Amino acid sequence: MGSHTVTRADLCEAVYQKVGLSRTESAELVEQVLAEISASLEGGESVKLSSFGSFVVRSKGERIGRNPKTGEEVPISPRRVMVFKPSNVLKQRINDALVEGAS
Amino acid sequence: MIKSELVQTIAERNPHLYQRDVENIVNAILDEVTEALMRGDRVELRGFGAFSVKNRPARVGRNPRTGQKVEVGEKFVPFFKTGKEMRERLNDGTDHGEDD
């Protein structure tokens, strides 16, 4: 498995290399893309990126949890969570790249 | 929102760029994340979240209809963990913790 961690800086570099904007503007555009996706999710709207996957917002009602150490029951407050559902294309590409002997 | 709508919104905000440039920018970002995961690397985007790859070892499964044993090969699956700031934004600034 890889050991490197890819960050914003790597995404900016990729945009800089492939699109031909300045480094400053590449960084600015990467921020705008992430901000736009975040804003859509914050507004409760899911984001579907074909052949990559979709980000979906789910609302969870109150439920009873348990402190695993003490066994004590504690209410878990209602909340909204975001889930990433990878597309079949993404799953296939990752699996093919990493499973040994996969064709 | 779908990809073309994302591209359009960003293009409208940056009138000096062609829509095709914005399309290339969005694709460059998604390709970079995909290629990282194909190497088994982690992608960490502070405030948004982190992508990683989880390994599911080979196992012996069963056909639920016939009860017959089936070899299920090793698998690698993409995984996303929402970042703290994003979790808070979804809940009006309240951090309920990592539980989802």
XYZ file of C-alpha atoms in Angstrom:
203
model
C 0.000 0.000 0.000
C 1.181 3.541 -0.676
C 2.620 5.518 2.173
C 2.346 9.015 0.757
C -0.441 11.398 1.741
C -1.840 13.558 -1.038
C -2.889 17.053 0.043
C -4.300 20.280 -1.410
C -0.790 21.182 -2.572
C -0.726 18.082 -4.818
C -4.156 18.898 -6.260
C -2.997 22.475 -6.996
C 0.134 21.107 -8.680
C -1.992 18.753 -10.834
C -4.248 21.641 -11.911
C -1.171 23.802 -12.575
C 0.439 21.072 -14.743
C -2.668 20.076 -16.669
C -4.580 23.325 -17.162
C -1.846 25.907 -17.469
C -3.058 28.514 -14.970
C -0.622 30.188 -12.591
C 0.138 28.377 -9.327
C -1.760 31.040 -7.365
C -4.809 30.741 -9.550
C -4.661 26.926 -9.549
C -4.734 26.991 -5.743
C -7.624 29.469 -5.804
C -9.660 27.256 -8.147
C -9.062 24.087 -6.093
C -10.445 26.003 -3.083
C -13.465 27.174 -5.070
C -14.297 23.628 -6.184
C -14.111 22.272 -2.620
C -16.070 25.262 -1.283
C -18.829 24.778 -3.850
C -19.185 21.072 -3.048
C -19.240 21.866 0.699
C -21.852 24.604 0.262
C -24.141 22.287 -1.685
C -23.904 19.614 1.034
C -24.400 22.192 3.779
C -27.629 23.175 2.008
C -28.682 19.518 2.148
C -28.167 18.867 -1.561
C -26.106 15.848 -2.603
C -23.281 16.141 -5.133
C -22.944 13.567 -7.922
C -19.640 13.413 -9.758
C -19.972 10.904 -12.590
C -17.391 8.103 -12.738
C -16.041 9.267 -9.348
C -18.867 8.993 -6.813
C -21.463 10.964 -4.911
C -21.558 12.787 -1.613
C -24.905 12.382 0.112
C -26.271 14.095 3.239
C -28.258 11.917 5.634
C -30.284 12.998 8.646
C -30.160 10.786 11.686
C -32.807 10.888 14.389
C -32.105 10.606 18.088
C -31.148 7.109 19.212
C -29.843 5.433 22.320
C -26.160 4.621 22.464
C -24.088 3.019 25.153
C -20.816 4.040 26.740
C -18.767 0.952 25.908
C -16.634 1.360 29.020
C -19.357 1.764 31.629
C -22.330 0.205 29.815
C -24.294 3.343 30.632
C -27.041 4.312 28.167
C -26.657 7.765 26.618
C -28.905 9.489 24.093
C -27.190 10.259 20.743
C -28.461 13.619 19.508
C -30.075 13.954 16.069
C -27.547 15.066 13.466
C -26.756 15.331 9.792
C -23.897 13.299 8.381
C -22.311 13.154 4.955
C -21.533 9.878 3.214
C -19.365 9.225 0.159
C -20.670 6.563 -2.205
C -17.888 5.612 -4.612
C -18.982 4.911 -8.187
C -18.540 1.434 -9.637
C -15.903 2.848 -11.995
C -13.835 4.160 -9.065
C -14.197 0.922 -7.090
C -13.182 -1.133 -10.119
C -10.148 1.025 -10.915
C -8.839 0.906 -7.326
C -9.419 -2.813 -7.025
C -7.777 -3.598 -10.365
C -4.767 -1.461 -9.480
C -4.197 -2.993 -6.040
C -5.244 -6.640 -6.180
C -2.236 -8.731 -7.194
C -2.740 -10.643 -10.399
C -6.013 -8.854 -11.165
C -6.423 -8.081 -14.849
C -25.782 19.045 -7.954
C -24.043 17.118 -10.720
C -20.605 17.697 -12.235
C -21.803 19.883 -15.125
C -23.660 22.157 -12.658
C -20.557 22.419 -10.495
C -18.536 23.369 -13.587
C -21.111 25.949 -14.632
C -21.251 27.611 -11.201
C -17.462 27.898 -11.025
C -17.297 29.156 -14.644
C -19.843 31.900 -13.915
C -17.768 33.028 -10.951
C -14.615 33.183 -13.095
C -15.624 34.938 -16.318
C -11.991 35.062 -17.533
C -11.956 31.236 -17.834
C -13.545 29.136 -20.552
C -16.066 26.565 -19.372
C -13.751 23.916 -20.874
C -10.903 25.110 -18.611
C -13.129 24.712 -15.557
C -14.109 21.240 -16.736
C -10.410 20.369 -17.001
C -9.792 21.758 -13.501
C -12.554 19.664 -11.924
C -11.381 16.567 -13.827
C -7.747 17.185 -12.844
C -8.785 17.250 -9.178
C -10.897 14.084 -9.409
C -8.205 12.271 -11.449
C -5.532 13.175 -8.910
C -7.658 11.734 -6.069
C -8.420 8.605 -8.132
C -4.755 8.030 -9.039
C -3.685 8.463 -5.403
C -6.213 5.840 -4.277
C -5.046 3.511 -7.066
C -1.566 3.658 -5.498
C -3.107 2.950 -2.091
C -2.264 6.497 -0.936
C -4.380 8.602 1.369
C -5.840 11.960 0.288
C -6.288 14.447 3.097
C -8.235 17.647 2.475
C -8.353 19.613 5.711
C -11.805 20.923 6.558
C -13.438 18.667 3.974
C -12.399 15.108 4.689
C -9.983 12.315 3.876
C -10.084 9.524 1.289
C -8.312 6.254 1.924
C -8.361 2.651 0.730
C -9.388 -0.223 2.978
C -8.335 -3.798 2.435
C -10.908 -6.588 2.659
C -9.002 -9.872 2.912
C -10.084 -12.977 1.004
C -12.764 -15.007 2.786
C -15.026 -17.965 2.297
C -18.553 -16.758 1.694
C -21.754 -18.666 1.168
C -24.398 -18.513 -1.497
C -27.396 -17.636 0.690
C -29.753 -19.545 -1.587
C -27.901 -22.838 -1.839
C -25.654 -22.637 1.241
C -22.747 -23.552 -1.011
C -19.291 -22.252 -0.045
C -17.768 -19.655 -2.385
C -14.240 -18.286 -2.368
C -14.363 -14.479 -2.209
C -11.068 -12.897 -3.281
C -9.196 -10.035 -1.593
C -10.717 -6.610 -2.249
C -9.715 -2.976 -1.906
C -12.462 -0.436 -1.301
C -12.359 3.374 -1.201
C -13.361 5.000 2.071
C -14.155 8.627 2.999
C -14.085 10.145 6.452
C -15.760 13.536 6.858
C -13.524 16.292 8.239
C -14.270 18.073 11.507
C -15.129 21.429 9.949
C -17.486 19.807 7.428
C -19.203 17.823 10.207
C -19.785 21.054 12.099
C -21.095 22.872 9.021
C -23.696 20.141 8.490
C -24.921 20.708 12.046
C -25.049 24.494 12.382
C -21.605 24.675 13.924
C -22.159 21.948 16.519
C -19.575 19.182 16.648
C -21.374 15.986 17.650
C -18.157 13.989 17.394
C -17.021 11.361 14.941
C -19.917 8.953 15.341
C -21.942 8.534 12.211
